[in-house]
mmCIF file of C-alpha atoms in Angstrom:
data_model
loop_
_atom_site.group_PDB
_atom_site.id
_atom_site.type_symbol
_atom_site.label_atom_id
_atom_site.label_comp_id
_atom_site.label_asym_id
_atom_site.label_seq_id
_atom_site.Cartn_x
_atom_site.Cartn_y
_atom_site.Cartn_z
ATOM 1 C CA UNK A 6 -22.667 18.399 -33.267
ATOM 2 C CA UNK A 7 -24.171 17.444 -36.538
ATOM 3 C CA UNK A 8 -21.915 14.774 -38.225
ATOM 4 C CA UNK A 9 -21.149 13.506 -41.474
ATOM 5 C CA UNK A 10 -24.289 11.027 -42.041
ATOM 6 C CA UNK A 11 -26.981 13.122 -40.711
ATOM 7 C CA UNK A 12 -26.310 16.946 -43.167
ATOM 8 C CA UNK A 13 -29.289 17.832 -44.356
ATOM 9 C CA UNK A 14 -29.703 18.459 -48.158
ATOM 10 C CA UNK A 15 -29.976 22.211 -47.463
ATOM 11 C CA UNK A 16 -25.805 21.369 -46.132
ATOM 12 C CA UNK A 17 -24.494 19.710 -49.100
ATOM 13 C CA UNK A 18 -25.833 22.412 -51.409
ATOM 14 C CA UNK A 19 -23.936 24.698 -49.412
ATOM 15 C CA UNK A 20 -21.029 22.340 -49.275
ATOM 16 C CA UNK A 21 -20.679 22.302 -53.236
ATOM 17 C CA UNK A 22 -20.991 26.258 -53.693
ATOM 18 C CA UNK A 23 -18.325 26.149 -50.880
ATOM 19 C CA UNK A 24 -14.685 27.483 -52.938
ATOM 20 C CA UNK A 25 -12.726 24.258 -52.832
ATOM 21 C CA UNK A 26 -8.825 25.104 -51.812
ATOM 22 C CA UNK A 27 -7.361 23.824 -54.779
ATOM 23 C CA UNK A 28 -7.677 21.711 -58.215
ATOM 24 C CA UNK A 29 -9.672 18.422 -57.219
ATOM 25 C CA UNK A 30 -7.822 15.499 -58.276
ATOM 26 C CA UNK A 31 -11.359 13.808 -58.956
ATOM 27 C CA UNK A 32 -12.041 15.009 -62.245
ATOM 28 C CA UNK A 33 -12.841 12.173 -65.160
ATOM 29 C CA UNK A 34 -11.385 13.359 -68.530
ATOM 30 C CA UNK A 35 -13.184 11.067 -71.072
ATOM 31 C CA UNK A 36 -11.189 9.135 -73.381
ATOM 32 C CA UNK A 37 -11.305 8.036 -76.762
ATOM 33 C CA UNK A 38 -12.642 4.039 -75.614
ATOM 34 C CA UNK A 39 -13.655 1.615 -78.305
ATOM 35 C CA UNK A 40 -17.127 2.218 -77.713
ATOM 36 C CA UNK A 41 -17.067 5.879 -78.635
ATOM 37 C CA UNK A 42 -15.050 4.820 -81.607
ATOM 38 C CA UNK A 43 -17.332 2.888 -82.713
ATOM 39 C CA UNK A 44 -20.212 5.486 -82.622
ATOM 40 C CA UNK A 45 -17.793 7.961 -84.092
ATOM 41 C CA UNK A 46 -17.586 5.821 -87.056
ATOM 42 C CA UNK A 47 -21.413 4.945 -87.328
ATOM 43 C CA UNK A 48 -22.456 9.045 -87.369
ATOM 44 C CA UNK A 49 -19.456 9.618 -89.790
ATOM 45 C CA UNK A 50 -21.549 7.020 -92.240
ATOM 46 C CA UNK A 51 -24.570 8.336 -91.414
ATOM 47 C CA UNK A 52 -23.750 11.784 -92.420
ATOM 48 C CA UNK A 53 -22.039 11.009 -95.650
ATOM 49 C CA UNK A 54 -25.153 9.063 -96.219
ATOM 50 C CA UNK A 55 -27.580 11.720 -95.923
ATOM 51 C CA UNK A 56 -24.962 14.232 -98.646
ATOM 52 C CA UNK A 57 -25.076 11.107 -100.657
ATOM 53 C CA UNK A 58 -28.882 11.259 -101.019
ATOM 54 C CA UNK A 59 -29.805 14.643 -101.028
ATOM 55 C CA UNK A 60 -27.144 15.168 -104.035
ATOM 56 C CA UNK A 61 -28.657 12.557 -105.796
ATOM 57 C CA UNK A 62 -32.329 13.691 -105.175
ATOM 58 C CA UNK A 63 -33.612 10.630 -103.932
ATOM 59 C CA UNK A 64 -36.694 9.962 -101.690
ATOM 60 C CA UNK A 65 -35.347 12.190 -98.622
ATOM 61 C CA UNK A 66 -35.660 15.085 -101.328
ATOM 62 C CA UNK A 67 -38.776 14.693 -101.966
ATOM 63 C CA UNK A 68 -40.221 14.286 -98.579
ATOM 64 C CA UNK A 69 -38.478 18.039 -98.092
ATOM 65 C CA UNK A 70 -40.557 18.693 -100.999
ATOM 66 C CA UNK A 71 -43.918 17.480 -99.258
ATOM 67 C CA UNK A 72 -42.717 19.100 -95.618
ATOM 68 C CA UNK A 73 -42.092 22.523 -96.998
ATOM 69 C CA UNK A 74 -46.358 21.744 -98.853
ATOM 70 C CA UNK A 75 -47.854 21.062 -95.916
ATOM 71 C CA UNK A 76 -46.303 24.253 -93.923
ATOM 72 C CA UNK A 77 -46.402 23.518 -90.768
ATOM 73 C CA UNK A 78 -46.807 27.110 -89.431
ATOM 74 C CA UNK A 79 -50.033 27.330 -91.119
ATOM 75 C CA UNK A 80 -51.243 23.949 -89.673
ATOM 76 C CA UNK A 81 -50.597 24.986 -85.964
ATOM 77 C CA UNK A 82 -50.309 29.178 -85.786
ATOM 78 C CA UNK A 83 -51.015 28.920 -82.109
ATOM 79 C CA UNK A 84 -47.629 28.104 -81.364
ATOM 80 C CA UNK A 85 -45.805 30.006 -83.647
ATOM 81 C CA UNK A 86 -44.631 33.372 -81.086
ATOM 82 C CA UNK A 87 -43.837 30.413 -78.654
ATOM 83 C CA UNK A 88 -41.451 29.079 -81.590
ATOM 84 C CA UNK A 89 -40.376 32.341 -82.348
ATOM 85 C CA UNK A 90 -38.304 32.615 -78.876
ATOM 86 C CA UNK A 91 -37.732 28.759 -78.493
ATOM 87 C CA UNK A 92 -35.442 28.571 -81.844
ATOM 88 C CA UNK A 93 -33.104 31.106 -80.124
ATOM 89 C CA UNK A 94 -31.824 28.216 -77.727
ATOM 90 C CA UNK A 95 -29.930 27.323 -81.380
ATOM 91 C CA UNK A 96 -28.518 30.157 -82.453
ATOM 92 C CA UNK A 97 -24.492 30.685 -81.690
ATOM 93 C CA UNK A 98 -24.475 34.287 -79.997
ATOM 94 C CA UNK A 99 -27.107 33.977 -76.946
ATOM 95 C CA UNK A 100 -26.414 30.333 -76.433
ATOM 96 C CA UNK A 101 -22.572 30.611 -76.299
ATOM 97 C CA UNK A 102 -22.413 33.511 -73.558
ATOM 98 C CA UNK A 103 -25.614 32.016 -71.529
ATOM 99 C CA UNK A 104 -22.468 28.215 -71.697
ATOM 100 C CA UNK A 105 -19.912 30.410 -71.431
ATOM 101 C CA UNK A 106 -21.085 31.836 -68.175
ATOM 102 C CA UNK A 107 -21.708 28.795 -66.320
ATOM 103 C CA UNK A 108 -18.397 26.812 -67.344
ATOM 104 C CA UNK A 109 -16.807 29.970 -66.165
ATOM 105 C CA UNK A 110 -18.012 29.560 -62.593
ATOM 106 C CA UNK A 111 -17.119 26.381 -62.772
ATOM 107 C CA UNK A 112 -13.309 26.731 -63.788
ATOM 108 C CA UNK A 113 -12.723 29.346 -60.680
ATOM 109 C CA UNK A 114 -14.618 26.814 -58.170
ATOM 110 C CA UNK A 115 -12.516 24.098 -59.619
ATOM 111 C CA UNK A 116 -8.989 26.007 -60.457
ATOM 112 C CA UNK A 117 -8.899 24.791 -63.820
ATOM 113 C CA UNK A 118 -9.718 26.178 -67.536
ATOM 114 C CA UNK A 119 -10.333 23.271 -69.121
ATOM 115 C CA UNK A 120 -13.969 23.623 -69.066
ATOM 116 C CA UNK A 121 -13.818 27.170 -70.940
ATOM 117 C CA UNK A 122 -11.057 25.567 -73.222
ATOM 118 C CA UNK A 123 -12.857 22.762 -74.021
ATOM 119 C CA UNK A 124 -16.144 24.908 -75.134
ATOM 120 C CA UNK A 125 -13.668 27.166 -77.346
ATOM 121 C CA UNK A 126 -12.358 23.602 -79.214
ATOM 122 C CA UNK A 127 -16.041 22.771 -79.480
ATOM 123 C CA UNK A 128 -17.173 26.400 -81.109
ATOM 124 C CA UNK A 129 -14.354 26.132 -83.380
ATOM 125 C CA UNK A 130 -14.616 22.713 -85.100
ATOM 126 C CA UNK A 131 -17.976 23.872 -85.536
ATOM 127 C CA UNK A 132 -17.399 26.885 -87.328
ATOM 128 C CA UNK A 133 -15.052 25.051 -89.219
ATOM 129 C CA UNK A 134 -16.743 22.198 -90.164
ATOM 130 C CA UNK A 135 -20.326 23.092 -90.532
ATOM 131 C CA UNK A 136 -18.886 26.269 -92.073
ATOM 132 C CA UNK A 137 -17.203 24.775 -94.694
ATOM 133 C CA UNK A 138 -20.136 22.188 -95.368
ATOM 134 C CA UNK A 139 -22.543 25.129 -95.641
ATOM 135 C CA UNK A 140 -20.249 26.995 -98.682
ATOM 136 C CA UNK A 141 -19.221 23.863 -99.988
ATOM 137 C CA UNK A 142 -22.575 22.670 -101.042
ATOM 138 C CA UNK A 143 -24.162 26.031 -101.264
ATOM 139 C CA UNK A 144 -27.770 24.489 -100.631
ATOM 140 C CA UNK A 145 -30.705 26.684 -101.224
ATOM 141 C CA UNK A 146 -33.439 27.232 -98.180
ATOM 142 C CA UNK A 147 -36.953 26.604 -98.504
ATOM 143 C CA UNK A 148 -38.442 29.766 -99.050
ATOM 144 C CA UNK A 149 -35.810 30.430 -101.529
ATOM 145 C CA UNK A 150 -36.537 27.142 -103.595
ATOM 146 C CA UNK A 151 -36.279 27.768 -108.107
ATOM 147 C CA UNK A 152 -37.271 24.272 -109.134
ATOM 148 C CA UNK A 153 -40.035 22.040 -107.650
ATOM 149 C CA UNK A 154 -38.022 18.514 -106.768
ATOM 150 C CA UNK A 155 -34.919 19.509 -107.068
ATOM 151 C CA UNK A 156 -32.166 19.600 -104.470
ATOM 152 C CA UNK A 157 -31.262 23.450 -104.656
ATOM 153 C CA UNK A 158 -27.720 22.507 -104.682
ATOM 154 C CA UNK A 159 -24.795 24.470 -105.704
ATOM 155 C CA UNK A 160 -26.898 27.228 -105.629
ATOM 156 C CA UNK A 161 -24.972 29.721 -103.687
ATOM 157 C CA UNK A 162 -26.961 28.920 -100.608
ATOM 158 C CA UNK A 163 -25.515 28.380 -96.755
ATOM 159 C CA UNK A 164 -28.349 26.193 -95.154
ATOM 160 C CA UNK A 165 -26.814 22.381 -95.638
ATOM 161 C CA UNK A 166 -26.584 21.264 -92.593
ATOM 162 C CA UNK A 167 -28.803 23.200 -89.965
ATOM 163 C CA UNK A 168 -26.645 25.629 -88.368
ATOM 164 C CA UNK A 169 -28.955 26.046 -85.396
ATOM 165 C CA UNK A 170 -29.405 22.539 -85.067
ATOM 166 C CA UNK A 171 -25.508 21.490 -84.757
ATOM 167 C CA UNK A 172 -25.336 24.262 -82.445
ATOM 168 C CA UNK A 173 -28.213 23.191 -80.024
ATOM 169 C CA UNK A 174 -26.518 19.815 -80.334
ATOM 170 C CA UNK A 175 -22.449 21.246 -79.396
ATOM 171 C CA UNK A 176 -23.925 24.119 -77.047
ATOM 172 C CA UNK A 177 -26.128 22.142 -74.498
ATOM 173 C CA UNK A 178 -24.112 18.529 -75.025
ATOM 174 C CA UNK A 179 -20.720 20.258 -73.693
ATOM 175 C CA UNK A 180 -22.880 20.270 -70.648
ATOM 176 C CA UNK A 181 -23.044 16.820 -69.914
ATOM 177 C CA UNK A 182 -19.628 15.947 -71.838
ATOM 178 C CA UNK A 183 -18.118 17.682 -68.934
ATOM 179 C CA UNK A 184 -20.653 16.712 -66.286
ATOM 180 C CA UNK A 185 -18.710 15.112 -63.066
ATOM 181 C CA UNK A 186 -20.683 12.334 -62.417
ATOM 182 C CA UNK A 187 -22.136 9.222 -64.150
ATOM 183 C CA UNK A 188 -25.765 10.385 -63.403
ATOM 184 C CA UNK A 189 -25.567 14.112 -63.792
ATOM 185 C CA UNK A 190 -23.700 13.260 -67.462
ATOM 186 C CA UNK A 191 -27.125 10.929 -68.219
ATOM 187 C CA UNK A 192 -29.438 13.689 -67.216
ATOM 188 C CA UNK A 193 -27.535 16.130 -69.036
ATOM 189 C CA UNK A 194 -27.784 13.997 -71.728
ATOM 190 C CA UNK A 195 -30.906 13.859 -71.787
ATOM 191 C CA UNK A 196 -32.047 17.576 -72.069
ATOM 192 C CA UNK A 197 -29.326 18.434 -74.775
ATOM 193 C CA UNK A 198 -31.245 15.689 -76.956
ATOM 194 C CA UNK A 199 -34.432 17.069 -76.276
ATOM 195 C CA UNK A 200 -33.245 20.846 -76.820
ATOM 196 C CA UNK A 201 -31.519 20.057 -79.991
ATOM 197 C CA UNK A 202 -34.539 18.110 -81.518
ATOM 198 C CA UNK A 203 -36.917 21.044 -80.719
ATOM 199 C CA UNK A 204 -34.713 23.513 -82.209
ATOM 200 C CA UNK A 205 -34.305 21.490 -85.382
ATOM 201 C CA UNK A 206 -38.127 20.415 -85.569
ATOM 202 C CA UNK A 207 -38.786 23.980 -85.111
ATOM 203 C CA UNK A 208 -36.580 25.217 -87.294
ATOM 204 C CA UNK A 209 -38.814 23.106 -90.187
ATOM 205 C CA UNK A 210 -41.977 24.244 -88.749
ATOM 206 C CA UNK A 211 -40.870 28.172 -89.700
ATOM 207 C CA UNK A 212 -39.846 27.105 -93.051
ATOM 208 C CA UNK A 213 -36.360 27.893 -92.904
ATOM 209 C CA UNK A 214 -34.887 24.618 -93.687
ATOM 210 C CA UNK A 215 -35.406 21.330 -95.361
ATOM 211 C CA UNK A 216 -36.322 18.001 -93.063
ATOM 212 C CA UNK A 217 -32.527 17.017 -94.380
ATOM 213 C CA UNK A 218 -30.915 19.651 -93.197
ATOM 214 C CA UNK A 219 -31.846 18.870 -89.191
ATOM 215 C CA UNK A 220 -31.058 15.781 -90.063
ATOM 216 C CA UNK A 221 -27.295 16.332 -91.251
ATOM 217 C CA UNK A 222 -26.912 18.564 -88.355
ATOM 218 C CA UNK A 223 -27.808 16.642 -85.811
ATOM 219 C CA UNK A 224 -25.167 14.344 -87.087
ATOM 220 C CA UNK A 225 -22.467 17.253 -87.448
ATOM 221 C CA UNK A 226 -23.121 18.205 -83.593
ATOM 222 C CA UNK A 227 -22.614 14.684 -82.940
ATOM 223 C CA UNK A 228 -19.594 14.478 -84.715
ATOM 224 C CA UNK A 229 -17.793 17.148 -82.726
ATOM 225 C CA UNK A 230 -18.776 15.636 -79.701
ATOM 226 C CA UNK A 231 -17.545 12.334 -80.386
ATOM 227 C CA UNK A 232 -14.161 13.945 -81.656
ATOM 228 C CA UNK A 233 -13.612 15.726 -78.380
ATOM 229 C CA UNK A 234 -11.265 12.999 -76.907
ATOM 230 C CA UNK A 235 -8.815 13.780 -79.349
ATOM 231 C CA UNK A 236 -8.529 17.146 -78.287
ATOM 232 C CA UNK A 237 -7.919 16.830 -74.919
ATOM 233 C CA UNK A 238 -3.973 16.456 -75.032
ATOM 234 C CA UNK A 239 -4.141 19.874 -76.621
ATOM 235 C CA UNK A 240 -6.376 21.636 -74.083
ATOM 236 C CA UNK A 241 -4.125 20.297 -71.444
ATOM 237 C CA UNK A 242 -1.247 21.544 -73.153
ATOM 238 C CA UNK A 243 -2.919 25.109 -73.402
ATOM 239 C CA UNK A 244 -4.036 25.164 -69.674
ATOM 240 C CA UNK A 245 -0.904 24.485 -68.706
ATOM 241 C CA UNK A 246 0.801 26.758 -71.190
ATOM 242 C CA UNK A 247 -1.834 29.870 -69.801
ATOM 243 C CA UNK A 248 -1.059 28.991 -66.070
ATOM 244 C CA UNK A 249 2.923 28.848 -66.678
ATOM 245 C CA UNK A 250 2.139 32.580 -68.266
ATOM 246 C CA UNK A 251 0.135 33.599 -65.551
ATOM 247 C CA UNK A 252 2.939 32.569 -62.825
ATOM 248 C CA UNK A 253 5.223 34.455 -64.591
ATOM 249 C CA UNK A 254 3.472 37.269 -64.432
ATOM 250 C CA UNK A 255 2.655 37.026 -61.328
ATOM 251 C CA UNK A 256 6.308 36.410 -60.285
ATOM 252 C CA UNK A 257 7.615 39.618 -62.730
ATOM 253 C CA UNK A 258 4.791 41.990 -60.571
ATOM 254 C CA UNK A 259 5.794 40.479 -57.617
ATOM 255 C CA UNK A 260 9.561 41.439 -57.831
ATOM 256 C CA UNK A 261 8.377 44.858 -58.219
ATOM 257 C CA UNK A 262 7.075 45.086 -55.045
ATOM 258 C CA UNK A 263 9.272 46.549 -51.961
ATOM 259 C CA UNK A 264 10.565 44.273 -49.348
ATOM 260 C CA UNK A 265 8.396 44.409 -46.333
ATOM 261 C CA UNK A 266 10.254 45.445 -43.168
ATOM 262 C CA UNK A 267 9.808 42.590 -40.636
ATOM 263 C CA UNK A 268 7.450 43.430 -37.837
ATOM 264 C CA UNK A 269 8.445 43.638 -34.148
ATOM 265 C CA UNK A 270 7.878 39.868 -31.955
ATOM 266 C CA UNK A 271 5.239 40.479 -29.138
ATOM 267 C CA UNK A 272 7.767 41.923 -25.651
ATOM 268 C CA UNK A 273 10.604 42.296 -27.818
ATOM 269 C CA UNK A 274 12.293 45.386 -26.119
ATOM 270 C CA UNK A 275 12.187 48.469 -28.496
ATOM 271 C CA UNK A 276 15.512 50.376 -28.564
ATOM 272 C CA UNK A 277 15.215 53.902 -29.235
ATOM 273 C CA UNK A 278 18.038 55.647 -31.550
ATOM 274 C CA UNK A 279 18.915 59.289 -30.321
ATOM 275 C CA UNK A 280 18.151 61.772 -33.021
ATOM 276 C CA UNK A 281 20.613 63.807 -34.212
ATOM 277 C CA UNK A 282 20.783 67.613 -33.492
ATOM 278 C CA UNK A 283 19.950 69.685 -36.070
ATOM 279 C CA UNK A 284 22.342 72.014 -37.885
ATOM 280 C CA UNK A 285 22.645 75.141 -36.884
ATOM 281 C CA UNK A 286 21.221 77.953 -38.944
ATOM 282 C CA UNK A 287 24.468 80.297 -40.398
ATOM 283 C CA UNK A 288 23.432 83.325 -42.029
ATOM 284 C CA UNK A 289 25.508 83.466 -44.924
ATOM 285 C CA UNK A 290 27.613 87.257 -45.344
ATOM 286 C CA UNK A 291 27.837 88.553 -48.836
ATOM 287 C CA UNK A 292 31.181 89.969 -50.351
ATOM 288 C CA UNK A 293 29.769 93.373 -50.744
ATOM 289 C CA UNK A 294 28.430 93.407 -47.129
ATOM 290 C CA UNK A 295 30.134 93.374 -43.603
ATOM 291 C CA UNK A 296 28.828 91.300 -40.513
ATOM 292 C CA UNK A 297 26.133 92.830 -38.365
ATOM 293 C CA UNK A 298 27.701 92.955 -34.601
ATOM 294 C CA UNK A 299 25.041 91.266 -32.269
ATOM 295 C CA UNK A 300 23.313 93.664 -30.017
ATOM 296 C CA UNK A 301 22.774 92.796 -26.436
ATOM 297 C CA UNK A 302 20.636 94.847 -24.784
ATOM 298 C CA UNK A 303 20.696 95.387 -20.877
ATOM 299 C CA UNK A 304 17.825 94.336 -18.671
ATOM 300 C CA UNK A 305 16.089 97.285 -17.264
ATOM 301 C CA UNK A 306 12.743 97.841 -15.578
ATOM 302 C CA UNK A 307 9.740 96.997 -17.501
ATOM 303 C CA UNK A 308 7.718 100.116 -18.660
ATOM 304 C CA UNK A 309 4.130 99.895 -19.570
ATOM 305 C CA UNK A 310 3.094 100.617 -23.302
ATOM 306 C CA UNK A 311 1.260 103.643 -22.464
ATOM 307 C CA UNK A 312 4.410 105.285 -20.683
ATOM 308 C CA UNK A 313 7.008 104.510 -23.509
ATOM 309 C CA UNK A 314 7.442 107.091 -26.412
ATOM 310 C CA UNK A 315 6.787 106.509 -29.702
ATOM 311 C CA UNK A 316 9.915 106.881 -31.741
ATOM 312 C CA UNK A 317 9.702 109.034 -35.583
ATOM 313 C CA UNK A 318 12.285 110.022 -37.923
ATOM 314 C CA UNK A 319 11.974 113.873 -36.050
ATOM 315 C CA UNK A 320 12.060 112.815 -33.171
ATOM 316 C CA UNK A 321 9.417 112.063 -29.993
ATOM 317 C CA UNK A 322 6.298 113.529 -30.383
ATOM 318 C CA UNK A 323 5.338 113.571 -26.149
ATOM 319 C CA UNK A 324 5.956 116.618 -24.763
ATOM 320 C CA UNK A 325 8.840 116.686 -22.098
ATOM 321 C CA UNK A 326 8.113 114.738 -18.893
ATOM 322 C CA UNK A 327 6.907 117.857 -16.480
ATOM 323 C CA UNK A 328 4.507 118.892 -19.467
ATOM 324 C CA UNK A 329 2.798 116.120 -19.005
ATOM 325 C CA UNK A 330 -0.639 115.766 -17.575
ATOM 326 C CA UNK A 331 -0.346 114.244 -13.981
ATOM 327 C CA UNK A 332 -1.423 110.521 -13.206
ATOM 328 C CA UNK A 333 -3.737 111.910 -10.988
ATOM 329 C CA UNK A 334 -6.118 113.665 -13.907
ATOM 330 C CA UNK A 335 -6.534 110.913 -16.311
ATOM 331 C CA UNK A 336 -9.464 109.558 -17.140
ATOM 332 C CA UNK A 337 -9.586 105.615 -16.286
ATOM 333 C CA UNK A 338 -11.154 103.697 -20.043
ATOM 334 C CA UNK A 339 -14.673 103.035 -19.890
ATOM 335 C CA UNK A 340 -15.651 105.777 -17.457
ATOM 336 C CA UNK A 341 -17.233 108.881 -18.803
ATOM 337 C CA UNK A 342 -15.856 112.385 -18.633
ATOM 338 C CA UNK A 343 -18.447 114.627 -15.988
ATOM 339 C CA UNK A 344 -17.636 118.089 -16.818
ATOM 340 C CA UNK A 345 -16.904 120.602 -13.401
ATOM 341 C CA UNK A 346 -20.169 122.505 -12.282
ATOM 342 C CA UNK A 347 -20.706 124.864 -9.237
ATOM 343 C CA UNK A 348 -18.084 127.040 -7.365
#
């Protein structure tokens, strides 16, 4: 028998897609420490430093200026179709169902929704926020640029911050924010940051956005993850609010249902009830009509069919019993009549 210290790896990967039998108690909820406070607060400053500077056109506006010169896509056009596909790891649609997918495996294996929740608190500070950011400052793109130098602002535009960029930053980091262990949650880590800095990078080398607009969202899909902490006394509240619905559903369908009857034990002797006779049949006499007397008829020797007469309203139609033709002269069936030759 194989024990505990010898499974192979081929084992434990079947041992974690293995259904576990209920909620696991193990599960690390991160909490708002000092250190994450602190970072909070540092990429809170650094994003009202970057507004700051692009509303006062200062040097980051004009190295947007000299980016969207030197177009990158005409530099290196090799990689452009490449680019093409890569910048759709940023945008909200394909991203949030490819997320959604996973984190939904992983709330039936682990009987719990926080994982979905906590991607649905994610996706909506960032609509808020970055939303609200966009039409507040109503930032002009690139390739829709008036004045040479100036910071397109209050323009009517939506591109301040990067949409795709916050979202490559919230999409792929929920991945290792809820990661269960120290050194999945570092790797995870890892590839969000890369992800997120190739969608940005590439979203400059197509031309439709300014160097400062990665830049500020970066910073706004680091904000939300930071923030998460906060929200998870309300996405505990709401799991538990969504299971206490589905139990009483499940107990208001479950009423519904008839009482089983209890089976028979194994050589428990079966008792059999008699059945009751069934009613006899009365034939029901109208008031117009009088009861038919029963006729009994008398037993008598049995006749064959071919000696009995056949009845008609006139009367029989055999001839009297010494007209008939004698038993003797019949024909038997299936013989042929041979008609009389000779003397």
């Amino acid at each position: 028998m194989r024990t505990e210290g010898t499974l192979t790896r081929l084992d434990r990967v079947f041992a974690r897609l293995d259904r576990e039998p209920q909620r696991p108690a193990h599960i690390d909820v991160p909490r708002m420490s000092r250190h994450r406070v602190v970072l909070f607060s540092a990429t809170l400053a650094f994003y009202l430093s970057i507004v700051w500077a692009v509303v006062t056109t200062s040097w980051l506006v004009r190295l947007d200026w000299q980016v969207m010169f030197f177009r990158p896509y005409q530099q290196w056009p090799q990689i452009h179709a490449f680019l093409d596909y890569y910048v759709v790891l940023g945008q909200r649609g394909p991203t949030a169902v490819m997320v959604a997918a996973w984190l939904g495996w992983r709330s039936w294996r682990q009987h719990t929704l926080r994982p979905l929740l906590t991607l649905a608190a994610s996706l909506l500070l960032l609509n808020i926020t970055v939303g609200a950011a966009k039409l507040g400052m109503g930032r002009l793109g690139p390739h829709y640029a008036t004045v040479i130098g100036s910071n397109e602002m209050g323009l009517g535009g939506d591109i301040f911050p990067s949409g795709h960029t916050a979202n490559a930053v919230v999409t792929w980091g929920i991945l290792a924010y809820l990661a269960s262990t120290p050194r999945a949650r570092r790797w995870l880590s890892a590839l969000s940051a890369v992800t997120s800095l190739g969608v940005g990078l590439t979203t400059v080398y197509l031309g439709t956005h300014w160097l400062s607009d990665v830049t500020l969202g970066w910073a706004a899909g680091l904000l939300i993850l930071l923030a998460l902490p906060w929200c998870e006394p309300l996405i505990a509240r709401a799991e538990t609010a969504l299971f206490d619905l589905r139990d009483r559903w499940r107990a208001r369908r479950g009423s519904r249902v008839p009482v089983p009857v209890p089976a028979v034990p194994v050589g428990a002797p079966v008792v059999l009830k008699p059945r009751a006779p069934a009613p006899e049949a009365r034939e029901t006499v109208g008031a117009g009509r009088t009861a038919r007397t029963p006729v009994y008829l008398a037993p008598g020797p049995h006749t064959p069919r071919s000696e009995r007469t056949p009845i008609t309203p006139a009367g029989s139609r055999r001839p009297p019993h010494s007209e008939r033709v004698p038993h003797s002269d019949r024909v038997p069936r299936g013989t042929t009549a041979r008609p009389l030759t000779g003397s």
